[in-house]
GROMACS .gro file of C-alpha atoms in nm:
model
  263
    1MET     CA    1  -0.326   0.857   0.465
    2ASN     CA    2  -0.028   0.649   0.599
    3CYS     CA    3   0.113   0.328   0.566
    4SER     CA    4   0.347   0.192   0.875
    5HIS     CA    5   0.474  -0.068   0.664
    6ILE     CA    6   0.497  -0.325   0.326
    7VAL     CA    7   0.379  -0.687   0.293
    8ALA     CA    8   0.516  -0.767  -0.083
    9VAL     CA    9   0.292  -1.151  -0.191
   10TYR     CA   10   0.403  -1.284  -0.468
   11PHE     CA   11   0.433  -1.637  -0.734
   12SER     CA   12   0.728  -1.602  -0.879
   13PRO     CA   13   0.844  -1.949  -1.030
   14THR     CA   14   1.209  -1.770  -1.219
   15HIS     CA   15   1.213  -1.540  -0.914
   16THR     CA   16   1.119  -1.256  -1.184
   17SER     CA   17   0.847  -1.098  -1.007
   18ARG     CA   18   1.024  -1.097  -0.648
   19ARG     CA   19   1.296  -0.941  -0.782
   20ILE     CA   20   1.096  -0.689  -0.886
   21ALA     CA   21   0.833  -0.656  -0.548
   22ARG     CA   22   1.149  -0.661  -0.367
   23GLU     CA   23   1.244  -0.359  -0.541
   24VAL     CA   24   0.900  -0.158  -0.561
   25ALA     CA   25   0.906  -0.230  -0.172
   26ARG     CA   26   1.270  -0.093  -0.139
   27GLY     CA   27   1.158   0.180  -0.332
   28THR     CA   28   0.852   0.268  -0.135
   29GLY     CA   29   1.072   0.317   0.220
   30LEU     CA   30   0.823   0.185   0.416
   31GLY     CA   31   1.005  -0.137   0.642
   32LEU     CA   32   0.931  -0.472   0.508
   33LEU     CA   33   0.727  -0.622   0.776
   34ALA     CA   34   0.657  -0.995   0.577
   35GLU     CA   35   0.734  -1.192   0.225
   36ILE     CA   36   0.474  -1.392   0.107
   37ASP     CA   37   0.591  -1.606  -0.164
   38LEU     CA   38   0.318  -1.835  -0.328
   39THR     CA   39   0.527  -1.977  -0.577
   40CYS     CA   40   0.575  -2.353  -0.410
   41GLU     CA   41   0.312  -2.288  -0.186
   42ALA     CA   42  -0.046  -2.516  -0.272
   43GLY     CA   43  -0.254  -2.464   0.082
   44CYS     CA   44  -0.555  -2.327   0.138
   45ASP     CA   45  -0.578  -2.208   0.437
   46PRO     CA   46  -0.666  -1.830   0.456
   47ILE     CA   47  -0.418  -1.613   0.491
   48ALA     CA   48  -0.520  -1.308   0.700
   49LEU     CA   49  -0.324  -0.975   0.636
   50PRO     CA   50  -0.215  -0.644   0.860
   51GLN     CA   51  -0.460  -0.396   0.899
   52ASP     CA   52  -0.183  -0.083   0.888
   53ALA     CA   53   0.039  -0.240   0.594
   54LEU     CA   54   0.061  -0.162   0.226
   55ILE     CA   55   0.022  -0.479   0.041
   56LEU     CA   56   0.164  -0.513  -0.221
   57LEU     CA   57   0.052  -0.794  -0.505
   58ALA     CA   58   0.369  -0.933  -0.776
   59ALA     CA   59   0.247  -1.244  -1.040
   60PRO     CA   60   0.352  -1.334  -1.434
   61VAL     CA   61   0.171  -1.278  -1.707
   62TYR     CA   62   0.027  -1.571  -1.918
   63GLY     CA   63  -0.099  -1.534  -2.244
   64GLY     CA   64  -0.229  -1.212  -2.170
   65ARG     CA   65  -0.324  -1.283  -1.822
   66VAL     CA   66  -0.266  -1.342  -1.501
   67SER     CA   67  -0.084  -1.632  -1.445
   68PRO     CA   68  -0.398  -1.934  -1.347
   69THR     CA   69  -0.140  -2.012  -1.093
   70ALA     CA   70  -0.118  -1.731  -0.941
   71LEU     CA   71  -0.501  -1.630  -0.926
   72GLU     CA   72  -0.580  -1.958  -0.726
   73ARG     CA   73  -0.274  -1.951  -0.490
   74LEU     CA   74  -0.348  -1.545  -0.447
   75ALA     CA   75  -0.730  -1.607  -0.353
   76ARG     CA   76  -0.624  -1.722  -0.048
   77LEU     CA   77  -0.583  -1.325   0.105
   78ARG     CA   78  -0.808  -1.171   0.301
   79GLY     CA   79  -0.762  -0.780   0.319
   80GLN     CA   80  -0.959  -0.577   0.525
   81GLY     CA   81  -0.974  -0.269   0.305
   82GLN     CA   82  -0.590  -0.246   0.289
   83ALA     CA   83  -0.395   0.016   0.040
   84ALA     CA   84  -0.299  -0.221  -0.217
   85VAL     CA   85  -0.019  -0.180  -0.511
   86ALA     CA   86  -0.099  -0.461  -0.838
   87VAL     CA   87   0.236  -0.543  -1.054
   88VAL     CA   88   0.218  -0.757  -1.344
   89VAL     CA   89   0.546  -0.863  -1.514
   90TYR     CA   90   0.568  -1.008  -1.873
   91GLY     CA   91   0.803  -1.096  -2.149
   92ASN     CA   92   0.837  -0.769  -2.381
   93ARG     CA   93   0.537  -0.917  -2.555
   94ASP     CA   94   0.199  -0.798  -2.402
   95TYR     CA   95   0.032  -0.817  -2.044
   96GLU     CA   96  -0.294  -0.724  -2.210
   97ASP     CA   97  -0.568  -0.824  -1.920
   98ALA     CA   98  -0.389  -0.896  -1.689
   99LEU     CA   99  -0.321  -0.581  -1.508
  100LEU     CA  100  -0.697  -0.475  -1.484
  101GLU     CA  101  -0.728  -0.855  -1.402
  102LEU     CA  102  -0.541  -0.850  -1.094
  103SER     CA  103  -0.610  -0.480  -0.989
  104ASP     CA  104  -0.991  -0.638  -0.976
  105ARG     CA  105  -0.943  -0.971  -0.803
  106ALA     CA  106  -0.821  -0.790  -0.498
  107LYS     CA  107  -1.045  -0.600  -0.444
  108ASP     CA  108  -1.242  -0.970  -0.413
  109TRP     CA  109  -0.989  -1.061  -0.161
  110GLY     CA  110  -1.088  -0.728   0.056
  111LEU     CA  111  -0.792  -0.509  -0.078
  112THR     CA  112  -0.889  -0.166  -0.241
  113PRO     CA  113  -0.557  -0.110  -0.532
  114VAL     CA  114  -0.464   0.255  -0.550
  115ALA     CA  115  -0.218   0.245  -0.787
  116ALA     CA  116  -0.095  -0.067  -1.074
  117GLY     CA  117   0.226  -0.118  -1.275
  118ALA     CA  118   0.336  -0.294  -1.570
  119PHE     CA  119   0.742  -0.437  -1.588
  120ILE     CA  120   0.905  -0.689  -1.806
  121GLY     CA  121   1.144  -0.917  -1.723
  122GLU     CA  122   1.367  -1.223  -1.933
  123HIS     CA  123   1.041  -1.441  -2.093
  124SER     CA  124   1.073  -1.838  -1.934
  125TYR     CA  125   1.076  -1.897  -2.290
  126SER     CA  126   1.415  -1.723  -2.385
  127ARG     CA  127   1.724  -1.904  -2.430
  128PRO     CA  128   2.063  -1.807  -2.528
  129SER     CA  129   2.070  -1.875  -2.887
  130LEU     CA  130   1.715  -1.719  -2.935
  131PRO     CA  131   1.687  -1.425  -2.651
  132VAL     CA  132   1.368  -1.264  -2.515
  133ALA     CA  133   1.386  -0.959  -2.290
  134GLU     CA  134   1.780  -1.092  -2.173
  135GLY     CA  135   1.849  -0.956  -1.863
  136ARG     CA  136   1.578  -0.813  -1.756
  137PRO     CA  137   1.498  -0.582  -1.534
  138ASP     CA  138   1.755  -0.421  -1.573
  139GLU     CA  139   1.900  -0.126  -1.364
  140ASP     CA  140   1.704   0.154  -1.506
  141ASP     CA  141   1.411  -0.127  -1.481
  142LEU     CA  142   1.478  -0.109  -1.102
  143LYS     CA  143   1.505   0.194  -1.082
  144ARG     CA  144   1.206   0.219  -1.262
  145CYS     CA  145   1.071   0.035  -0.962
  146ARG     CA  146   1.144   0.321  -0.734
  147ASP     CA  147   1.009   0.576  -0.891
  148PHE     CA  148   0.710   0.382  -0.902
  149ALA     CA  149   0.720   0.345  -0.527
  150ALA     CA  150   0.777   0.649  -0.458
  151ALA     CA  151   0.471   0.824  -0.679
  152VAL     CA  152   0.284   0.556  -0.498
  153MET     CA  153   0.380   0.708  -0.181
  154GLU     CA  154   0.351   1.036  -0.256
  155LYS     CA  155  -0.014   0.983  -0.388
  156LEU     CA  156  -0.059   0.813  -0.048
  157HIS     CA  157   0.021   1.082   0.130
  158ARG     CA  158  -0.174   1.333  -0.063
  159CYS     CA  159  -0.513   1.192  -0.056
  160GLY     CA  160  -0.683   1.201   0.189
  161SER     CA  161  -0.909   0.853   0.179
  162LEU     CA  162  -0.890   0.555   0.031
  163GLU     CA  163  -1.177   0.617  -0.195
  164GLN     CA  164  -0.948   0.872  -0.386
  165ALA     CA  165  -0.652   0.697  -0.360
  166CYS     CA  166  -0.831   0.385  -0.565
  167ASP     CA  167  -1.012   0.614  -0.872
  168PHE     CA  168  -0.703   0.563  -1.108
  169PRO     CA  169  -0.721   0.437  -1.465
  170VAL     CA  170  -0.599   0.086  -1.551
  171LYS     CA  171  -0.544  -0.020  -1.942
  172GLY     CA  172  -0.762  -0.390  -1.998
  173SER     CA  173  -1.061  -0.511  -2.086
  174ARG     CA  174  -1.423  -0.641  -1.961
  175PRO     CA  175  -1.447  -0.892  -1.984
  176TYR     CA  176  -1.074  -1.047  -2.017
  177LYS     CA  177  -0.892  -1.188  -2.292
  178ALA     CA  178  -1.010  -1.615  -2.350
  179LEU     CA  179  -0.728  -1.801  -2.195
  180LYS     CA  180  -0.661  -2.054  -2.491
  181PRO     CA  181  -0.636  -2.378  -2.446
  182SER     CA  182  -0.292  -2.548  -2.297
  183THR     CA  183  -0.117  -2.765  -2.460
  184PRO     CA  184   0.077  -3.042  -2.275
  185GLN     CA  185   0.447  -3.003  -2.285
  186ALA     CA  186   0.702  -2.960  -2.101
  187PRO     CA  187   1.058  -2.981  -2.060
  188ILE     CA  188   1.266  -3.235  -2.104
  189THR     CA  189   1.602  -3.389  -1.898
  190LEU     CA  190   1.885  -3.463  -2.101
  191PRO     CA  191   2.034  -3.786  -1.947
  192GLU     CA  192   2.442  -3.738  -2.036
  193LYS     CA  193   2.381  -3.382  -1.813
  194CYS     CA  194   2.132  -3.479  -1.517
  195LEU     CA  195   2.322  -3.494  -1.192
  196ARG     CA  196   2.029  -3.606  -1.019
  197CYS     CA  197   2.044  -3.384  -0.760
  198GLY     CA  198   1.700  -3.312  -0.736
  199SER     CA  199   1.684  -2.910  -0.803
  200CYS     CA  200   1.409  -2.895  -1.007
  201LEU     CA  201   1.220  -3.115  -0.800
  202LYS     CA  202   1.245  -2.837  -0.572
  203HIS     CA  203   1.195  -2.596  -0.773
  204CYS     CA  204   0.901  -2.623  -1.038
  205PRO     CA  205   0.551  -2.481  -0.819
  206THR     CA  206   0.329  -2.783  -0.953
  207GLN     CA  207   0.509  -3.050  -0.819
  208ALA     CA  208   0.472  -3.159  -1.149
  209ILE     CA  209   0.911  -3.360  -1.150
  210PHE     CA  210   0.924  -3.629  -1.010
  211ARG     CA  211   1.166  -3.899  -0.980
  212ALA     CA  212   1.135  -4.233  -1.237
  213GLU     CA  213   1.157  -4.594  -1.091
  214ASP     CA  214   1.558  -4.534  -1.224
  215GLY     CA  215   1.646  -4.252  -1.056
  216SER     CA  216   1.617  -4.014  -1.397
  217MET     CA  217   1.412  -3.703  -1.341
  218ASP     CA  218   1.057  -3.714  -1.583
  219THR     CA  219   0.742  -3.455  -1.611
  220ASP     CA  220   0.382  -3.554  -1.547
  221LYS     CA  221   0.294  -3.258  -1.869
  222GLY     CA  222  -0.059  -3.251  -1.776
  223ARG     CA  223   0.086  -3.069  -1.429
  224CYS     CA  224   0.344  -2.875  -1.593
  225ILE     CA  225   0.290  -2.512  -1.641
  226LYS     CA  226   0.541  -2.446  -1.923
  227CYS     CA  227   0.699  -2.168  -1.665
  228CYS     CA  228   1.051  -2.261  -1.734
  229ALA     CA  229   1.156  -2.215  -1.379
  230CYS     CA  230   1.376  -2.597  -1.344
  231VAL     CA  231   1.492  -2.486  -1.683
  232LYS     CA  232   1.657  -2.130  -1.533
  233ASP     CA  233   1.756  -2.322  -1.187
  234CYS     CA  234   1.920  -2.624  -1.347
  235PRO     CA  235   2.251  -2.612  -1.247
  236ALA     CA  236   2.380  -2.817  -1.489
  237GLN     CA  237   2.172  -2.693  -1.814
  238ALA     CA  238   2.035  -3.034  -1.804
  239ARG     CA  239   1.692  -2.986  -1.852
  240VAL     CA  240   1.550  -2.796  -2.217
  241PHE     CA  241   1.204  -2.655  -2.363
  242ASP     CA  242   1.215  -2.686  -2.699
  243THR     CA  243   0.947  -2.472  -2.830
  244PRO     CA  244   0.955  -2.328  -3.196
  245PHE     CA  245   0.718  -2.049  -2.980
  246SER     CA  246   1.088  -1.939  -2.874
  247GLU     CA  247   1.203  -1.859  -3.236
  248PHE     CA  248   0.839  -1.673  -3.332
  249LEU     CA  249   0.865  -1.480  -3.001
  250HIS     CA  250   1.268  -1.342  -3.071
  251THR     CA  251   1.222  -1.233  -3.410
  252HIS     CA  252   0.818  -1.049  -3.340
  253PHE     CA  253   0.952  -0.931  -2.955
  254SER     CA  254   1.244  -0.829  -2.978
  255ALA     CA  255   1.202  -0.458  -2.947
  256ARG     CA  256   1.239  -0.299  -2.591
  257ARG     CA  257   0.920  -0.235  -2.433
  258GLU     CA  258   0.897   0.016  -2.131
  259PRO     CA  259   0.720  -0.042  -1.790
  260GLU     CA  260   0.396   0.118  -1.792
  261VAL     CA  261   0.218   0.243  -1.422
  262PHE     CA  262  -0.085   0.394  -1.347
  263LEU     CA  263  -0.176   0.591  -1.045
   0.00000   0.00000   0.00000
């Protein structure tokens, strides 16, 4: 069973899922036909996927599940039975049911999952004083991405049909872990540091940030998904998200976790 190209589809506010997806794509040895970045693309038009491509799906984990915003945008995909690889990226705590959820949903979008992997990235709430998976993915993580991709390709060459390739276990439980109600919170802008450059506006995946009447940057807490893209991308370090959960994560989840793959 052969695929001539790979298409990488991802939701990646802090660019980590994108980085992982690109490394997995690189490791397949296939030509990258397209990247479909749904991070700031909130459209509703269906996205038709090419028939002869391997489809790579990558999304971040929020509270043990796939980011709801990611799922909303990935639901635009229209497959025709193509082989797919599901990848989730989590911040060193746990991915719980997220990988199973993404694999299941891929089937709803007309795809045939043949492999799945969970990789680690620096937590969105990580900060210099309270690091959580700081610097991840590192070089070892990226090598694990390439090794995973090579194993996927070996599996596809070995299997005579998609029916054989899609028979593999994925960690997780059904019904999925219940998502707790989200407390309306958002990063704030430090006015003494803010350049009013609009970088945070540009990088917010849910358009939660807006320019107030006085030109300062403000945030709609009801729209914010606490991805901290604005914090990571601010050139002046003028956006901060002060949450006690950062200390909790640093205290309890600093021990290094390793990627897990399923084929």
